[in-house]
PDB file of C-alpha atoms in Angstrom:
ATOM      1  CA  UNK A  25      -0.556-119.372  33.089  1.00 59.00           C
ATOM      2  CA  UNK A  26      -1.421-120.294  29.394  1.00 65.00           C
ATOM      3  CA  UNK A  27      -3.707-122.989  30.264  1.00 71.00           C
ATOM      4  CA  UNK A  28      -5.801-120.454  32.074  1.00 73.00           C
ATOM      5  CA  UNK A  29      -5.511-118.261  29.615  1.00 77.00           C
ATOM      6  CA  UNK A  30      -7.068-120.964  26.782  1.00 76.00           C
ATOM      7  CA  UNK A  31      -9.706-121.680  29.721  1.00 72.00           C
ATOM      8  CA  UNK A  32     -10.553-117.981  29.969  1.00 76.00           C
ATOM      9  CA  UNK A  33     -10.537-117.784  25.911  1.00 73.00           C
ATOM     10  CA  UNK A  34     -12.932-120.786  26.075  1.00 68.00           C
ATOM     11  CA  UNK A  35     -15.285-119.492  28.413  1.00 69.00           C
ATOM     12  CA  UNK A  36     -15.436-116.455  27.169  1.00 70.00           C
ATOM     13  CA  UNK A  37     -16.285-118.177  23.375  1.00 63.00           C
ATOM     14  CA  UNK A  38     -18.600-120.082  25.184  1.00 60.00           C
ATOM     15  CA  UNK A  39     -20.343-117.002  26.939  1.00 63.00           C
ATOM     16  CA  UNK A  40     -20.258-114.918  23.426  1.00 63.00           C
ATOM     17  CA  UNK A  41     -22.060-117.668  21.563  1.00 63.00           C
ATOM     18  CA  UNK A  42     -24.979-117.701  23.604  1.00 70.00           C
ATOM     19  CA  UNK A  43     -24.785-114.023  24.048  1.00 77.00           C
ATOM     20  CA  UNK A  44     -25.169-113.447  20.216  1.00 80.00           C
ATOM     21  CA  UNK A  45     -27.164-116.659  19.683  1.00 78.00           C
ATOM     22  CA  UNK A  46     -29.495-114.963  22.138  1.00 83.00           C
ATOM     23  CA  UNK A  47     -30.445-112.240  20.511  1.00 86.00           C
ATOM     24  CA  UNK A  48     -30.720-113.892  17.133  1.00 86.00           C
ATOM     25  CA  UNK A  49     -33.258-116.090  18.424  1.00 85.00           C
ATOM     26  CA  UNK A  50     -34.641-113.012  19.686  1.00 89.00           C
ATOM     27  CA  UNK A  51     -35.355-111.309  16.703  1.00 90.00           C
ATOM     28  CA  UNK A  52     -36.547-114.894  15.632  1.00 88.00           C
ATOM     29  CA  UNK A  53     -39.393-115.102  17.799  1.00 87.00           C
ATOM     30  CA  UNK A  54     -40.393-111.542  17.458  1.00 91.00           C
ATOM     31  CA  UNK A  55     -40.504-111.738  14.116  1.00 91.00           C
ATOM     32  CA  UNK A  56     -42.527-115.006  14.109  1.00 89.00           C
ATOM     33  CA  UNK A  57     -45.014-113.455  17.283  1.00 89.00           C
ATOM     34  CA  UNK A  58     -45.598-110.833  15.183  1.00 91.00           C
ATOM     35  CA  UNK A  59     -46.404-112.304  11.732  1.00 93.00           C
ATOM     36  CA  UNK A  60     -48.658-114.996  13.885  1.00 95.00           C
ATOM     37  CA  UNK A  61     -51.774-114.230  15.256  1.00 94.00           C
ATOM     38  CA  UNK A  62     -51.685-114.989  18.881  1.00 93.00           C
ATOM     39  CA  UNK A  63     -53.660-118.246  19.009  1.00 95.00           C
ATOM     40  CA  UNK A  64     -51.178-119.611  15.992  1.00 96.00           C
ATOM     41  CA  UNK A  65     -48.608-118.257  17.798  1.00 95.00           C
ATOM     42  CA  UNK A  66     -49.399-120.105  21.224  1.00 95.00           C
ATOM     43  CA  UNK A  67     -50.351-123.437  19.303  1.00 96.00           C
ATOM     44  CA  UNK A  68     -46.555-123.224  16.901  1.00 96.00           C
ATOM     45  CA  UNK A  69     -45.014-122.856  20.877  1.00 95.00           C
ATOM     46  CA  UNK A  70     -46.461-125.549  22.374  1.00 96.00           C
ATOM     47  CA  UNK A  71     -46.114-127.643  19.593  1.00 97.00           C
ATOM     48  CA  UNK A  72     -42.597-126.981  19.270  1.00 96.00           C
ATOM     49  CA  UNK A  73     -42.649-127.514  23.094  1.00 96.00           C
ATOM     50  CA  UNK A  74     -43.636-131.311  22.451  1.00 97.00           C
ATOM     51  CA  UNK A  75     -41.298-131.276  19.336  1.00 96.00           C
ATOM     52  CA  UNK A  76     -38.091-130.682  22.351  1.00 95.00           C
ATOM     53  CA  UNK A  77     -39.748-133.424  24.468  1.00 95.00           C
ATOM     54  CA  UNK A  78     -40.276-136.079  21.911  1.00 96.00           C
ATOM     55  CA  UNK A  79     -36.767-135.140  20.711  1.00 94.00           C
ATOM     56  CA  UNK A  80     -35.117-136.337  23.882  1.00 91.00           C
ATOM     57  CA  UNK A  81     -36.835-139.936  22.664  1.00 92.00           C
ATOM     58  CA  UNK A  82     -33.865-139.548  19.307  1.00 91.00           C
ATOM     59  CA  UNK A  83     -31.664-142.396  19.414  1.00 89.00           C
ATOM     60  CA  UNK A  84     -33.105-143.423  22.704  1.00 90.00           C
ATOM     61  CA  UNK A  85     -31.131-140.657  24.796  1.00 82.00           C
ATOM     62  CA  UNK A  86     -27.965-141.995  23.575  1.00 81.00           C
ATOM     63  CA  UNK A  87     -26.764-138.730  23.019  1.00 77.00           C
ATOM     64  CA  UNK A  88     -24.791-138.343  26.322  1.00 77.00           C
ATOM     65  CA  UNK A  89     -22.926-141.590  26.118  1.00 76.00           C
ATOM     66  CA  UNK A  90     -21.583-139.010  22.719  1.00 73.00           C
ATOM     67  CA  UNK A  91     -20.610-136.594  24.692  1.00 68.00           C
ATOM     68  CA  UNK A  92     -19.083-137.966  27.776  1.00 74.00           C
ATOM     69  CA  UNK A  93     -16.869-140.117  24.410  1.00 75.00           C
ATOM     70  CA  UNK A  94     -16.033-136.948  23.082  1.00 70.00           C
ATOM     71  CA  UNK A  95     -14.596-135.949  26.116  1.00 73.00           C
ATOM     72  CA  UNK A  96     -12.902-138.861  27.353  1.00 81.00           C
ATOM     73  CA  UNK A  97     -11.923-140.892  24.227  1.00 80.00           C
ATOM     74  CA  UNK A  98     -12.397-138.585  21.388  1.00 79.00           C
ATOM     75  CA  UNK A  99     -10.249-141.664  18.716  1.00 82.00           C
ATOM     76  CA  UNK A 100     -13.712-143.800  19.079  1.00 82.00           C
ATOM     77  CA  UNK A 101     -16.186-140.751  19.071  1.00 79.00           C
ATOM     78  CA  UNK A 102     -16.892-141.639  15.081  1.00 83.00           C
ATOM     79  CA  UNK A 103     -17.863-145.152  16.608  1.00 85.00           C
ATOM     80  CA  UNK A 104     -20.340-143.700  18.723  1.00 81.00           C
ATOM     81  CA  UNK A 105     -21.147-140.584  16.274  1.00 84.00           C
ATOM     82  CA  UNK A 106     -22.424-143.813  13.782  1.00 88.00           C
ATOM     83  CA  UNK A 107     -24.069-145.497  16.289  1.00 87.00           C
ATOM     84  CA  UNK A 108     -26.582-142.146  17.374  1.00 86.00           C
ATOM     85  CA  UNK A 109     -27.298-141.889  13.903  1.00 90.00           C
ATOM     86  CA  UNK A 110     -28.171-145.931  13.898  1.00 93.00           C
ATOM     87  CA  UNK A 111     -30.637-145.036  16.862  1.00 92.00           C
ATOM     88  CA  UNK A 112     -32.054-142.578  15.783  1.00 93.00           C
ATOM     89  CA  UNK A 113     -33.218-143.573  12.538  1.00 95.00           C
ATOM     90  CA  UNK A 114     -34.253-146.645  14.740  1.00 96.00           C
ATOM     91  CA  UNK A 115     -35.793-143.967  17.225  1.00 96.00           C
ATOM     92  CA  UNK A 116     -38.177-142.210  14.190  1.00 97.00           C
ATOM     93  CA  UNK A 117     -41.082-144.494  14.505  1.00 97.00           C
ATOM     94  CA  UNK A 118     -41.436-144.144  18.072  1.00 97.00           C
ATOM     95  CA  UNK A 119     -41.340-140.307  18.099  1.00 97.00           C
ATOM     96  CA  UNK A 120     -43.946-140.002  14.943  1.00 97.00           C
ATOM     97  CA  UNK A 121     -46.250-142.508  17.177  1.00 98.00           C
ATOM     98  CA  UNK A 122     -45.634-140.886  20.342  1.00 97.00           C
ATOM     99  CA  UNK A 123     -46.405-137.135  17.892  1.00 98.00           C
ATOM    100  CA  UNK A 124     -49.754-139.179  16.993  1.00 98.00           C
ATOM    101  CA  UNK A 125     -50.329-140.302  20.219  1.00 98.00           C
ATOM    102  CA  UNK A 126     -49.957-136.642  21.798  1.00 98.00           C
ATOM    103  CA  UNK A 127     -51.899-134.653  19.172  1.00 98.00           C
ATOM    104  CA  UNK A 128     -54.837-137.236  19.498  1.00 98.00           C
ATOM    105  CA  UNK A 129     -54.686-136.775  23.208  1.00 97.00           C
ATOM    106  CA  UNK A 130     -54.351-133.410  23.799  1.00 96.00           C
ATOM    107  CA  UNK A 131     -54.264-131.353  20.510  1.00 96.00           C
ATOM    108  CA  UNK A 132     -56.629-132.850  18.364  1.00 96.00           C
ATOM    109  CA  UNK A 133     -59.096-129.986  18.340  1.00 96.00           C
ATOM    110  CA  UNK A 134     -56.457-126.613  18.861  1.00 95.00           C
ATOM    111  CA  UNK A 135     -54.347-127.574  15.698  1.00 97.00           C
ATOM    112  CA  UNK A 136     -54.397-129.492  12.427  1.00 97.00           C
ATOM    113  CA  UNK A 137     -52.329-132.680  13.040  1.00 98.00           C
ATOM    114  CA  UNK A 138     -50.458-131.909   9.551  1.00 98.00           C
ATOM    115  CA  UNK A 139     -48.786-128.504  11.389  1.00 98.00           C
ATOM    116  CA  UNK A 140     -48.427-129.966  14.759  1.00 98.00           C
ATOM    117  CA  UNK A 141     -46.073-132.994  12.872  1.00 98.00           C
ATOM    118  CA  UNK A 142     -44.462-130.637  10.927  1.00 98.00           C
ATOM    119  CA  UNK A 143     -43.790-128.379  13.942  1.00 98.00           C
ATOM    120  CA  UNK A 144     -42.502-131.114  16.042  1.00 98.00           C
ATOM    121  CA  UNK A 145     -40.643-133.380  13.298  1.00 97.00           C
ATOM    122  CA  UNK A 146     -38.726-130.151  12.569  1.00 97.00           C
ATOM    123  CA  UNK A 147     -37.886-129.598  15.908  1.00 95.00           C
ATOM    124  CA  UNK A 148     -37.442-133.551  16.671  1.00 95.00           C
ATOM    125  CA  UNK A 149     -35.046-134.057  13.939  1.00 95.00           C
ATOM    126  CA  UNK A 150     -33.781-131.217  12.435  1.00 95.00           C
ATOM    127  CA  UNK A 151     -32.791-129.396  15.716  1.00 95.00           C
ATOM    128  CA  UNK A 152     -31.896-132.196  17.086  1.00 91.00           C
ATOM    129  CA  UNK A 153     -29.290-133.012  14.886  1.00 91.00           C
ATOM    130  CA  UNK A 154     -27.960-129.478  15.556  1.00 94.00           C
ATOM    131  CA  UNK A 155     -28.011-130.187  19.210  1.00 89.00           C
ATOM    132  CA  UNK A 156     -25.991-133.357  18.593  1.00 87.00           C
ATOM    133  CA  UNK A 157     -23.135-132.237  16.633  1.00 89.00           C
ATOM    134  CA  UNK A 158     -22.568-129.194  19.212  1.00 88.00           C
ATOM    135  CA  UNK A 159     -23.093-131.576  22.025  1.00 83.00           C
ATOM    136  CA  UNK A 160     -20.143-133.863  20.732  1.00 84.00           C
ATOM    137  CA  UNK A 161     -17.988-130.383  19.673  1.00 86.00           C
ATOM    138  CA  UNK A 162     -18.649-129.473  23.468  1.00 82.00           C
ATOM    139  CA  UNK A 163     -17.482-132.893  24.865  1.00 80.00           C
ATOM    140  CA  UNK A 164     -14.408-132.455  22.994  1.00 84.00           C
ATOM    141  CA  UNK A 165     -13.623-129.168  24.473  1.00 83.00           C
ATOM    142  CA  UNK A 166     -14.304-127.137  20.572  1.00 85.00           C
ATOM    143  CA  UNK A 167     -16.730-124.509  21.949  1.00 82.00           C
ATOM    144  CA  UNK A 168     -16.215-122.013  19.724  1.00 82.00           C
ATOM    145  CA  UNK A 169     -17.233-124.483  16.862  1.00 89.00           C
ATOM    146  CA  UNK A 170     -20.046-125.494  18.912  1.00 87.00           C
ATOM    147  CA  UNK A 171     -21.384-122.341  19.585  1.00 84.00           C
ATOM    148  CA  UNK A 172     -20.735-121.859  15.543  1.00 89.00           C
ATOM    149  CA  UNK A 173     -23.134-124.816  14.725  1.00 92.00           C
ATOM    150  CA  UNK A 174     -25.749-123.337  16.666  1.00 89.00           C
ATOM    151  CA  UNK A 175     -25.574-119.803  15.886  1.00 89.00           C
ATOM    152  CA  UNK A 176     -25.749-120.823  11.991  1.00 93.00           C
ATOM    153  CA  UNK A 177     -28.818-123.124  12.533  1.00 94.00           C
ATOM    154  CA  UNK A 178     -30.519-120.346  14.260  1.00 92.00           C
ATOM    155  CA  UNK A 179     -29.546-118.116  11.746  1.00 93.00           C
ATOM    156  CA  UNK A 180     -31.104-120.120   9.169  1.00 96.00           C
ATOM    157  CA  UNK A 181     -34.389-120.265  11.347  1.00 94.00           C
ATOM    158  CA  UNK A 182     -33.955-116.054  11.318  1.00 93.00           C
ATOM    159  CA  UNK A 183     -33.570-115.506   7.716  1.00 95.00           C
ATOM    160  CA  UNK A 184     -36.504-118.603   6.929  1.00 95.00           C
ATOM    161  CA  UNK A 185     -38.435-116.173   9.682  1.00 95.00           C
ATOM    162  CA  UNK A 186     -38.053-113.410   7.715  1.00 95.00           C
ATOM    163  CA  UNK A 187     -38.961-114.729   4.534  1.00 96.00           C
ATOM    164  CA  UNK A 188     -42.056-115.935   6.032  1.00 95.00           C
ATOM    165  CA  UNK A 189     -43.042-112.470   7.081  1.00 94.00           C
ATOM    166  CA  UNK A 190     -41.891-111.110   4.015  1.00 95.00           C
ATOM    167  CA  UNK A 191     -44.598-112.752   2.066  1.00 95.00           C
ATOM    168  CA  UNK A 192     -47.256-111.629   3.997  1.00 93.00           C
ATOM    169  CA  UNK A 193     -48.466-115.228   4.528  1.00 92.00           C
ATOM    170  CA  UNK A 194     -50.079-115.737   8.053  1.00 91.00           C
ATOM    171  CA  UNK A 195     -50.985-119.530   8.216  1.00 95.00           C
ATOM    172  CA  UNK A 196     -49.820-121.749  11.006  1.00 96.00           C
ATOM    173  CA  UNK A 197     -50.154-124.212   8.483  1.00 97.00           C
ATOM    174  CA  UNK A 198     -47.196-122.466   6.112  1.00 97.00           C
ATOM    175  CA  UNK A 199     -45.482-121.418   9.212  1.00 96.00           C
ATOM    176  CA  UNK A 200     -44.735-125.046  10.440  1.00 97.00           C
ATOM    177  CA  UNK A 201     -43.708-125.834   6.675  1.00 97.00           C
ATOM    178  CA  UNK A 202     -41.554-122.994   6.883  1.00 97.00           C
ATOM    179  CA  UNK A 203     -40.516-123.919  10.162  1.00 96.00           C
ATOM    180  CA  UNK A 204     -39.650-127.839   9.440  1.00 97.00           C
ATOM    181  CA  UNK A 205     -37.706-126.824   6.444  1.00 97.00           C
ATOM    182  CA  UNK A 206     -35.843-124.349   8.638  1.00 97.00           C
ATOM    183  CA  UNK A 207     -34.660-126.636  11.393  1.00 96.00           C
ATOM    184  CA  UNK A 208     -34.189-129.890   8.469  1.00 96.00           C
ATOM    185  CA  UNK A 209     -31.878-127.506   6.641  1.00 96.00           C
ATOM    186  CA  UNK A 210     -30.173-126.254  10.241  1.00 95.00           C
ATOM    187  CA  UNK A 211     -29.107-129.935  10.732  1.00 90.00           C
ATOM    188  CA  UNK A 212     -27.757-130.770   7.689  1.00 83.00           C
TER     189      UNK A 212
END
């Protein structure tokens, strides 16, 4: 009976984390669609959609060999916790080429190369990182601190949001500094 009670109590941390981290990254985006113009707007999205697909190149995908250790053998999860970070400072020069490589290819004339890095080196590494230390929380079965790590780092992007449209500044250009330094400071 008390072990489904704890699994009910972690489900139901689980569940409230993305409920709230929901609408946080709700307000997020409105605030950001609406201090945008719409063609910034769609440009910051899909470079932050390349920014999540490049990311998947950090550490080489070693990030699930994490997890599944934090699940299984959570004494040696430091081990592999060091050897992500290894990769994926090893893994930096093939994302920035591939970010290169990408904006030359498909972006070169929608958005200043300068924005589109900063856009997806914010989202490569510094939400990343974020996604890596609530991946290993989650394979060690600490969801609520899980959920914590990503409901502060989306916090941060809120309040950095909100700063950004509290200026009055409307340039994609400031909004993917603003953005980078959002997501760097998320994940660490």
């Amino acid at each position: 009976m008390i072990q489904d009670r704890n699994l009910l109590r972690d489900y139901a941390t689980l569940l409230s984390g993305s409920g709230l981290r929901l609408a946080i990254a709700l307000v997020y985006f409105l605030v950001a669609a609406n201090t945008l113009s719409l063609g910034d707007f769609g440009r910051f999205a899909t470079a932050s959609a390349v920014g999540l697909i490049i990311a998947r190149m950090g550490a080489f995908g070693f990030i699930s060999a994490v997890f599944r250790t934090g699940s299984v053998k959570p004494r040696i999860l430091g081990v592999y916790m060091g050897g992500f970070l290894v990769l994926f400072v090893l893994s930096l020069p093939v994302m920035a080429l591939m970010c290169w490589l990408v904006h030359l290819a498909l972006f070169r004339a929608e958005i200043a190369f300068a924005a589109f890095a900063l856009v997806v080196f914010g989202e490569a590494v510094g939400w990343r990182l974020v996604e890596f230390v609530s991946t290993a929380n989650n394979g060690m079965g600490a969801y609520g601190k899980a959920a914590a790590v990503v409901l502060v780092g989306t916090l941060i992007r809120v309040i950095v949001a909100v700063l950004y449209w509290w200026s009055g500044e409307t340039s994609l250009h400031v909004w993917a500094m603003s953005y980078a330094f959002a997501n760097l400071a998320a994940g660490f």
